[in-house]
Amino acid sequence: MPARYGYPETPAETTTRLRPVRPRQRWRTAAAAACVVLGVGLIGGAVTGAWLTGDSSAETTGNPYTAGRSAWHSVPVDTLFPRTLQGRGAGPGATHRTWTRLAVAADSTCADGLDPLLLTTLRSVGCERLVRATYTDATRSAVTTVGLVFTEADAAGMQSLRARFTGQKLGSRKDLMPRTYAPEGTPAASFGDGQRASWTVNPLTEIPVVVLAVSGFADGRPVAAPQPAPDAMASGAATDIAQAGLGHEAKGIADRVERGLRRAVADLTEQPG
């Protein structure tokens, strides 16, 4: 399917969310039912009322899987994908990096945003939603798309997927590279499939999310032999990809977006004080 293009950064994007949260009205009817139960003095009314209203606070508080699965629409865009990312020591030779967000894609299904083989590989965990953003470095010579796949899996499912990626070295397969997001009117406008240079795919186990990132040259040059980020970051790696630090770009941005997501989920699951 054709890629969905968003718009370059505008001030309004600093406060938007990836998707509006639909208002939920069911609690009103359920709350009225709970009041009736309490009115007739049933001992179990309070418990029944909580169940009818869908009050899952006791169940979801401290549950990172429940909170994490809905984070794509409950966490602001600027928290999931900050406008600026700081990468102290994230470049080759522990040099510092700064990345600027170019645009955020509309949230989508995984079928819209992933190549078919990667989609098949992730089928075991299901796909709740895919969100992506594209960044450029301070020199505007490199571009990177980072994505978060919010899955339907439980902890066992994510652990199984992680074991598959580790055991079968799926993260190094070129046919499982993430797809780029190339917003028009930005330095990443020519960042297509043929420009993918280095990538990382990381299934998490503490929350139901797969973190993806793929980097390339901002000038749109085609790349004949992409390298997974660990190879491009290896000591002594001498390819153009390695020398340009594109492995560090993909890994550095993915790591920082992942850390931000973990913090956001931790905030959602904090026990009330």
CSV table of C-alpha atoms in Angstrom, one decimal, residues 42-141:
chain,number,residue,atom,x,y,z
A,42,LEU,CA,-26.7,-5.4,48.8
A,43,ILE,CA,-23.4,-6.1,50.5
A,44,GLY,CA,-21.7,-6.9,47.3
A,45,GLY,CA,-23.0,-3.8,45.6
A,46,ALA,CA,-19.7,-1.9,45.6
A,47,VAL,CA,-17.8,-4.7,44.1
A,48,THR,CA,-20.5,-5.3,41.5
A,49,GLY,CA,-20.6,-1.6,40.7
A,50,ALA,CA,-16.9,-1.5,40.1
A,51,TRP,CA,-17.1,-4.4,37.8
A,52,LEU,CA,-20.0,-2.9,35.8
A,53,THR,CA,-18.3,0.4,35.4
A,54,GLY,CA,-15.2,-1.2,34.0
A,55,ASP,CA,-13.2,0.3,36.8
A,56,SER,CA,-10.1,-1.6,36.2
A,57,SER,CA,-7.8,0.6,38.4
A,58,ALA,CA,-7.1,-2.3,40.7
A,59,GLU,CA,-6.2,-4.5,37.8
A,60,THR,CA,-4.3,-2.0,35.7
A,61,THR,CA,-2.4,0.0,38.3
A,62,GLY,CA,1.2,-1.3,38.2
A,63,ASN,CA,0.5,-3.4,35.1
A,64,PRO,CA,2.9,-2.2,32.4
A,65,TYR,CA,1.4,-4.5,29.8
A,66,THR,CA,-2.1,-3.0,30.1
A,67,ALA,CA,-0.7,0.6,30.3
A,68,GLY,CA,1.9,0.0,27.6
A,69,ARG,CA,-0.6,-1.4,25.1
A,70,SER,CA,-2.7,1.8,25.1
A,71,ALA,CA,0.3,4.2,25.3
A,72,TRP,CA,0.1,5.0,21.6
A,73,HIS,CA,-3.0,7.1,22.1
A,74,SER,CA,-2.8,8.0,25.8
A,75,VAL,CA,0.7,9.5,25.7
A,76,PRO,CA,1.3,12.8,24.0
A,77,VAL,CA,3.3,12.9,20.7
A,78,ASP,CA,6.1,14.9,22.2
A,79,THR,CA,6.6,12.3,24.9
A,80,LEU,CA,6.7,9.4,22.5
A,81,PHE,CA,8.7,11.3,19.9
A,82,PRO,CA,10.4,14.3,21.4
A,83,ARG,CA,11.1,17.2,19.1
A,84,THR,CA,14.8,17.0,20.0
A,85,LEU,CA,16.8,14.0,21.2
A,86,GLN,CA,20.1,14.3,22.8
A,87,GLY,CA,22.6,11.5,22.3
A,88,ARG,CA,25.6,12.0,24.6
A,89,GLY,CA,28.3,9.6,23.5
A,90,ALA,CA,25.9,8.0,21.0
A,91,GLY,CA,28.0,8.6,17.9
A,92,PRO,CA,31.1,6.9,16.6
A,93,GLY,CA,33.9,7.2,19.1
A,94,ALA,CA,31.5,8.2,21.8
A,95,THR,CA,30.9,11.6,20.1
A,96,HIS,CA,27.7,13.4,21.0
A,97,ARG,CA,24.7,13.6,18.8
A,98,THR,CA,21.6,15.8,18.5
A,99,TRP,CA,18.6,14.7,16.5
A,100,THR,CA,15.7,16.9,15.4
A,101,ARG,CA,12.2,15.5,14.6
A,102,LEU,CA,11.1,16.2,11.0
A,103,ALA,CA,7.6,14.8,11.2
A,104,VAL,CA,5.3,12.3,12.9
A,105,ALA,CA,3.3,9.9,10.8
A,106,ALA,CA,-0.3,9.3,11.4
A,107,ASP,CA,-0.8,6.2,13.5
A,108,SER,CA,-1.5,3.2,11.2
A,109,THR,CA,-2.0,-0.5,11.1
A,110,CYS,CA,1.1,-2.6,10.8
A,111,ALA,CA,0.0,-3.7,7.3
A,112,ASP,CA,0.3,0.0,6.2
A,113,GLY,CA,3.7,0.6,7.7
A,114,LEU,CA,5.7,-2.7,7.6
A,115,ASP,CA,7.0,-4.8,4.8
A,116,PRO,CA,5.1,-8.1,4.4
A,117,LEU,CA,7.8,-10.4,5.7
A,118,LEU,CA,8.3,-8.4,8.9
A,119,LEU,CA,4.6,-8.2,9.3
A,120,THR,CA,4.5,-12.0,9.1
A,121,THR,CA,7.3,-12.3,11.6
A,122,LEU,CA,5.4,-10.2,14.1
A,123,ARG,CA,2.1,-11.9,13.5
A,124,SER,CA,2.5,-14.1,16.6
A,125,VAL,CA,2.2,-11.1,18.9
A,126,GLY,CA,-0.5,-9.3,17.0
A,127,CYS,CA,-0.5,-5.6,16.2
A,128,GLU,CA,-2.5,-3.0,18.1
A,129,ARG,CA,-1.0,0.0,16.3
A,130,LEU,CA,2.1,1.3,14.7
A,131,VAL,CA,3.4,4.9,15.2
A,132,ARG,CA,6.5,6.4,13.6
A,133,ALA,CA,8.5,9.6,13.3
A,134,THR,CA,11.5,10.6,11.2
A,135,TYR,CA,14.5,12.5,12.6
A,136,THR,CA,17.6,14.1,11.1
A,137,ASP,CA,21.0,14.7,12.7
A,138,ALA,CA,22.5,18.2,13.4
A,139,THR,CA,24.3,18.2,10.0
A,140,ARG,CA,21.2,17.1,8.2
A,141,SER,CA,23.2,14.5,6.4
